[in-house]
PDB file of N, CA and C in Angstrom:
ATOM      1  N   MET A 669       6.118   0.176 -12.482  1.00 84.00           N
ATOM      2  CA  MET A 669       6.283  -0.931 -11.570  1.00 84.00           C
ATOM      3  C   MET A 669       5.719  -0.592 -10.186  1.00 84.00           C
ATOM      4  N   LYS A 670       5.860   0.680  -9.787  1.00 83.00           N
ATOM      5  CA  LYS A 670       5.375   1.013  -8.453  1.00 83.00           C
ATOM      6  C   LYS A 670       3.859   0.952  -8.364  1.00 83.00           C
ATOM      7  N   HIS A 671       3.162   1.140  -9.472  1.00 87.00           N
ATOM      8  CA  HIS A 671       1.706   1.034  -9.450  1.00 87.00           C
ATOM      9  C   HIS A 671       1.259  -0.422  -9.313  1.00 87.00           C
ATOM     10  N   VAL A 672       2.050  -1.327  -9.853  1.00 91.00           N
ATOM     11  CA  VAL A 672       1.751  -2.755  -9.702  1.00 91.00           C
ATOM     12  C   VAL A 672       1.918  -3.163  -8.242  1.00 91.00           C
ATOM     13  N   ILE A 673       3.007  -2.703  -7.617  1.00 89.00           N
ATOM     14  CA  ILE A 673       3.238  -2.999  -6.204  1.00 89.00           C
ATOM     15  C   ILE A 673       2.120  -2.402  -5.359  1.00 89.00           C
ATOM     16  N   LEU A 674       1.727  -1.187  -5.672  1.00 89.00           N
ATOM     17  CA  LEU A 674       0.653  -0.535  -4.934  1.00 89.00           C
ATOM     18  C   LEU A 674      -0.670  -1.297  -5.104  1.00 89.00           C
ATOM     19  N   GLY A 675      -0.950  -1.770  -6.303  1.00 90.00           N
ATOM     20  CA  GLY A 675      -2.164  -2.530  -6.553  1.00 90.00           C
ATOM     21  C   GLY A 675      -2.203  -3.826  -5.751  1.00 90.00           C
ATOM     22  N   ILE A 676      -1.068  -4.502  -5.663  1.00 92.00           N
ATOM     23  CA  ILE A 676      -0.994  -5.734  -4.872  1.00 92.00           C
ATOM     24  C   ILE A 676      -1.221  -5.435  -3.399  1.00 92.00           C
ATOM     25  N   CYS A 677      -0.618  -4.367  -2.900  1.00 91.00           N
ATOM     26  CA  CYS A 677      -0.801  -3.989  -1.498  1.00 91.00           C
ATOM     27  C   CYS A 677      -2.254  -3.604  -1.213  1.00 91.00           C
ATOM     28  N   VAL A 678      -2.876  -2.865  -2.112  1.00 91.00           N
ATOM     29  CA  VAL A 678      -4.265  -2.460  -1.922  1.00 91.00           C
ATOM     30  C   VAL A 678      -5.182  -3.687  -1.931  1.00 91.00           C
ATOM     31  N   PHE A 679      -4.900  -4.641  -2.793  1.00 92.00           N
ATOM     32  CA  PHE A 679      -5.690  -5.878  -2.804  1.00 92.00           C
ATOM     33  C   PHE A 679      -5.567  -6.602  -1.465  1.00 92.00           C
ATOM     34  N   PHE A 680      -4.346  -6.692  -0.938  1.00 93.00           N
ATOM     35  CA  PHE A 680      -4.119  -7.329   0.351  1.00 93.00           C
ATOM     36  C   PHE A 680      -4.853  -6.583   1.465  1.00 93.00           C
ATOM     37  N   TYR A 681      -4.787  -5.243   1.434  1.00 91.00           N
ATOM     38  CA  TYR A 681      -5.485  -4.441   2.443  1.00 91.00           C
ATOM     39  C   TYR A 681      -7.002  -4.650   2.354  1.00 91.00           C
ATOM     40  N   ALA A 682      -7.540  -4.716   1.147  1.00 90.00           N
ATOM     41  CA  ALA A 682      -8.981  -4.886   0.982  1.00 90.00           C
ATOM     42  C   ALA A 682      -9.448  -6.237   1.527  1.00 90.00           C
ATOM     43  N   VAL A 683      -8.658  -7.278   1.296  1.00 91.00           N
ATOM     44  CA  VAL A 683      -9.005  -8.600   1.826  1.00 91.00           C
ATOM     45  C   VAL A 683      -8.960  -8.575   3.350  1.00 91.00           C
ATOM     46  N   LEU A 684      -7.943  -7.938   3.906  1.00 89.00           N
ATOM     47  CA  LEU A 684      -7.828  -7.836   5.357  1.00 89.00           C
ATOM     48  C   LEU A 684      -8.997  -7.047   5.951  1.00 89.00           C
ATOM     49  N   LEU A 685      -9.381  -5.969   5.305  1.00 88.00           N
ATOM     50  CA  LEU A 685     -10.495  -5.168   5.806  1.00 88.00           C
ATOM     51  C   LEU A 685     -11.836  -5.882   5.647  1.00 88.00           C
ATOM     52  N   ASP A 686     -11.987  -6.702   4.616  1.00 88.00           N
ATOM     53  CA  ASP A 686     -13.197  -7.518   4.497  1.00 88.00           C
ATOM     54  C   ASP A 686     -13.296  -8.502   5.657  1.00 88.00           C
ATOM     55  N   TYR A 687     -12.162  -9.069   6.027  1.00 87.00           N
ATOM     56  CA  TYR A 687     -12.138  -9.963   7.185  1.00 87.00           C
ATOM     57  C   TYR A 687     -12.585  -9.213   8.437  1.00 87.00           C
ATOM     58  N   LEU A 688     -12.057  -8.009   8.630  1.00 84.00           N
ATOM     59  CA  LEU A 688     -12.447  -7.221   9.798  1.00 84.00           C
ATOM     60  C   LEU A 688     -13.921  -6.830   9.740  1.00 84.00           C
ATOM     61  N   LYS A 689     -14.420  -6.578   8.520  1.00 84.00           N
ATOM     62  CA  LYS A 689     -15.823  -6.199   8.362  1.00 84.00           C
ATOM     63  C   LYS A 689     -16.756  -7.332   8.783  1.00 84.00           C
ATOM     64  N   TYR A 690     -16.468  -8.527   8.330  1.00 85.00           N
ATOM     65  CA  TYR A 690     -17.367  -9.641   8.612  1.00 85.00           C
ATOM     66  C   TYR A 690     -17.205 -10.196  10.028  1.00 85.00           C
ATOM     67  N   ASN A 691     -16.025 -10.115  10.597  1.00 86.00           N
ATOM     68  CA  ASN A 691     -15.817 -10.695  11.921  1.00 86.00           C
ATOM     69  C   ASN A 691     -15.948  -9.692  13.063  1.00 86.00           C
ATOM     70  N   TYR A 692     -15.719  -8.420  12.808  1.00 83.00           N
ATOM     71  CA  TYR A 692     -15.751  -7.436  13.877  1.00 83.00           C
ATOM     72  C   TYR A 692     -16.723  -6.290  13.627  1.00 83.00           C
ATOM     73  N   GLY A 693     -17.515  -6.358  12.567  1.00 82.00           N
ATOM     74  CA  GLY A 693     -18.558  -5.374  12.312  1.00 82.00           C
ATOM     75  C   GLY A 693     -18.055  -4.022  11.840  1.00 82.00           C
ATOM     76  N   LEU A 694     -16.950  -3.988  11.129  1.00 79.00           N
ATOM     77  CA  LEU A 694     -16.431  -2.730  10.590  1.00 79.00           C
ATOM     78  C   LEU A 694     -17.379  -2.242   9.499  1.00 79.00           C
ATOM     79  N   ASN A 695     -17.848  -0.998   9.588  1.00 87.00           N
ATOM     80  CA  ASN A 695     -18.799  -0.502   8.586  1.00 87.00           C
ATOM     81  C   ASN A 695     -18.084  -0.046   7.317  1.00 87.00           C
ATOM     82  N   LEU A 696     -18.858   0.240   6.285  1.00 85.00           N
ATOM     83  CA  LEU A 696     -18.292   0.559   4.974  1.00 85.00           C
ATOM     84  C   LEU A 696     -17.483   1.851   4.992  1.00 85.00           C
ATOM     85  N   ILE A 697     -17.960   2.862   5.686  1.00 87.00           N
ATOM     86  CA  ILE A 697     -17.239   4.139   5.730  1.00 87.00           C
ATOM     87  C   ILE A 697     -15.894   3.966   6.429  1.00 87.00           C
ATOM     88  N   GLY A 698     -15.896   3.223   7.518  1.00 85.00           N
ATOM     89  CA  GLY A 698     -14.632   2.948   8.207  1.00 85.00           C
ATOM     90  C   GLY A 698     -13.679   2.171   7.337  1.00 85.00           C
ATOM     91  N   LYS A 699     -14.213   1.205   6.596  1.00 87.00           N
ATOM     92  CA  LYS A 699     -13.374   0.405   5.694  1.00 87.00           C
ATOM     93  C   LYS A 699     -12.746   1.281   4.615  1.00 87.00           C
ATOM     94  N   VAL A 700     -13.533   2.161   4.018  1.00 88.00           N
ATOM     95  CA  VAL A 700     -13.016   3.028   2.953  1.00 88.00           C
ATOM     96  C   VAL A 700     -11.979   4.005   3.503  1.00 88.00           C
ATOM     97  N   LEU A 701     -12.224   4.548   4.687  1.00 91.00           N
ATOM     98  CA  LEU A 701     -11.263   5.479   5.278  1.00 91.00           C
ATOM     99  C   LEU A 701      -9.941   4.794   5.615  1.00 91.00           C
ATOM    100  N   ILE A 702     -10.025   3.617   6.217  1.00 90.00           N
ATOM    101  CA  ILE A 702      -8.794   2.890   6.543  1.00 90.00           C
ATOM    102  C   ILE A 702      -8.061   2.481   5.278  1.00 90.00           C
ATOM    103  N   LEU A 703      -8.792   2.029   4.258  1.00 90.00           N
ATOM    104  CA  LEU A 703      -8.169   1.632   2.997  1.00 90.00           C
ATOM    105  C   LEU A 703      -7.477   2.811   2.324  1.00 90.00           C
ATOM    106  N   SER A 704      -8.107   3.978   2.331  1.00 92.00           N
ATOM    107  CA  SER A 704      -7.475   5.148   1.704  1.00 92.00           C
ATOM    108  C   SER A 704      -6.248   5.588   2.485  1.00 92.00           C
ATOM    109  N   LEU A 705      -6.303   5.506   3.800  1.00 94.00           N
ATOM    110  CA  LEU A 705      -5.148   5.865   4.617  1.00 94.00           C
ATOM    111  C   LEU A 705      -3.978   4.914   4.377  1.00 94.00           C
ATOM    112  N   LEU A 706      -4.257   3.616   4.380  1.00 92.00           N
ATOM    113  CA  LEU A 706      -3.200   2.633   4.127  1.00 92.00           C
ATOM    114  C   LEU A 706      -2.625   2.768   2.720  1.00 92.00           C
ATOM    115  N   THR A 707      -3.481   3.057   1.744  1.00 92.00           N
ATOM    116  CA  THR A 707      -3.015   3.229   0.368  1.00 92.00           C
ATOM    117  C   THR A 707      -2.104   4.445   0.248  1.00 92.00           C
ATOM    118  N   GLY A 708      -2.476   5.543   0.880  1.00 93.00           N
ATOM    119  CA  GLY A 708      -1.641   6.743   0.841  1.00 93.00           C
ATOM    120  C   GLY A 708      -0.296   6.537   1.498  1.00 93.00           C
ATOM    121  N   ILE A 709      -0.292   5.881   2.648  1.00 94.00           N
ATOM    122  CA  ILE A 709       0.968   5.616   3.338  1.00 94.00           C
ATOM    123  C   ILE A 709       1.852   4.693   2.513  1.00 94.00           C
ATOM    124  N   THR A 710       1.258   3.656   1.945  1.00 93.00           N
ATOM    125  CA  THR A 710       2.024   2.723   1.111  1.00 93.00           C
ATOM    126  C   THR A 710       2.588   3.422  -0.115  1.00 93.00           C
ATOM    127  N   TYR A 711       1.811   4.305  -0.739  1.00 93.00           N
ATOM    128  CA  TYR A 711       2.293   5.024  -1.912  1.00 93.00           C
ATOM    129  C   TYR A 711       3.492   5.914  -1.553  1.00 93.00           C
ATOM    130  N   LYS A 712       3.422   6.594  -0.415  1.00 94.00           N
ATOM    131  CA  LYS A 712       4.538   7.446   0.001  1.00 94.00           C
ATOM    132  C   LYS A 712       5.784   6.619   0.286  1.00 94.00           C
ATOM    133  N   ILE A 713       5.621   5.452   0.896  1.00 93.00           N
ATOM    134  CA  ILE A 713       6.772   4.585   1.164  1.00 93.00           C
ATOM    135  C   ILE A 713       7.397   4.110  -0.139  1.00 93.00           C
ATOM    136  N   ILE A 714       6.562   3.694  -1.098  1.00 91.00           N
ATOM    137  CA  ILE A 714       7.078   3.234  -2.389  1.00 91.00           C
ATOM    138  C   ILE A 714       7.772   4.383  -3.116  1.00 91.00           C
ATOM    139  N   GLU A 715       7.209   5.585  -3.057  1.00 92.00           N
ATOM    140  CA  GLU A 715       7.850   6.749  -3.683  1.00 92.00           C
ATOM    141  C   GLU A 715       9.220   7.008  -3.082  1.00 92.00           C
ATOM    142  N   LYS A 716       9.331   6.944  -1.759  1.00 92.00           N
ATOM    143  CA  LYS A 716      10.623   7.160  -1.087  1.00 92.00           C
ATOM    144  C   LYS A 716      11.645   6.122  -1.518  1.00 92.00           C
ATOM    145  N   ILE A 717      11.214   4.879  -1.638  1.00 89.00           N
ATOM    146  CA  ILE A 717      12.130   3.818  -2.063  1.00 89.00           C
ATOM    147  C   ILE A 717      12.632   4.089  -3.469  1.00 89.00           C
ATOM    148  N   TYR A 718      11.737   4.479  -4.378  1.00 87.00           N
ATOM    149  CA  TYR A 718      12.151   4.756  -5.747  1.00 87.00           C
ATOM    150  C   TYR A 718      13.027   5.998  -5.835  1.00 87.00           C
ATOM    151  N   GLU A 719      12.759   7.013  -5.012  1.00 86.00           N
ATOM    152  CA  GLU A 719      13.612   8.205  -5.002  1.00 86.00           C
ATOM    153  C   GLU A 719      15.005   7.872  -4.503  1.00 86.00           C
ATOM    154  N   ASN A 720      15.097   7.069  -3.450  1.00 84.00           N
ATOM    155  CA  ASN A 720      16.401   6.678  -2.917  1.00 84.00           C
ATOM    156  C   ASN A 720      17.164   5.822  -3.914  1.00 84.00           C
ATOM    157  N   ARG A 721      16.447   4.967  -4.630  1.00 80.00           N
ATOM    158  CA  ARG A 721      17.101   4.122  -5.624  1.00 80.00           C
ATOM    159  C   ARG A 721      17.634   4.965  -6.781  1.00 80.00           C
ATOM    160  N   ALA A 722      16.893   6.000  -7.176  1.00 77.00           N
ATOM    161  CA  ALA A 722      17.330   6.858  -8.277  1.00 77.00           C
ATOM    162  C   ALA A 722      18.466   7.785  -7.846  1.00 77.00           C
ATOM    163  N   ALA A 723      18.509   8.149  -6.568  1.00 76.00           N
ATOM    164  CA  ALA A 723      19.521   9.088  -6.086  1.00 76.00           C
ATOM    165  C   ALA A 723      20.868   8.428  -5.840  1.00 76.00           C
ATOM    166  N   THR A 724      20.889   7.130  -5.598  1.00 77.00           N
ATOM    167  CA  THR A 724      22.158   6.461  -5.329  1.00 77.00           C
ATOM    168  C   THR A 724      22.920   6.273  -6.631  1.00 77.00           C
ATOM    169  N   PRO A 725      24.190   6.674  -6.639  1.00 74.00           N
ATOM    170  CA  PRO A 725      24.985   6.474  -7.862  1.00 74.00           C
ATOM    171  C   PRO A 725      25.310   5.007  -8.056  1.00 74.00           C
ATOM    172  N   LYS A 726      25.323   4.603  -9.298  1.00 70.00           N
ATOM    173  CA  LYS A 726      25.635   3.230  -9.615  1.00 70.00           C
ATOM    174  C   LYS A 726      27.122   3.128  -9.937  1.00 70.00           C
ATOM    175  N   ASP A 727      27.764   2.128  -9.376  1.00 62.00           N
ATOM    176  CA  ASP A 727      29.194   1.901  -9.637  1.00 62.00           C
ATOM    177  C   ASP A 727      29.357   1.198 -10.969  1.00 62.00           C
ATOM    178  N   GLU A 728      30.072   1.838 -11.849  1.00 57.00           N
ATOM    179  CA  GLU A 728      30.353   1.218 -13.145  1.00 57.00           C
ATOM    180  C   GLU A 728      31.817   0.873 -13.175  1.00 57.00           C
ATOM    181  N   GLU A 729      32.063  -0.405 -13.228  1.00 55.00           N
ATOM    182  CA  GLU A 729      33.456  -0.851 -13.196  1.00 55.00           C
ATOM    183  C   GLU A 729      33.896  -1.314 -14.558  1.00 55.00           C
TER     184      GLU A 729
END
């Protein structure tokens, strides 16, 4: 499931960076670097969320 969330976020980032490329002249190398940075940060955030969810005990009543 976390890969699906990551894929959706990367798609959103790519669309946003295409907008910046066409309107503000962002070059391809800059686009790829920013996209990889955003993808890595998003992956770490999603990993932390899943780790916290797995670490919390579930109340069984």
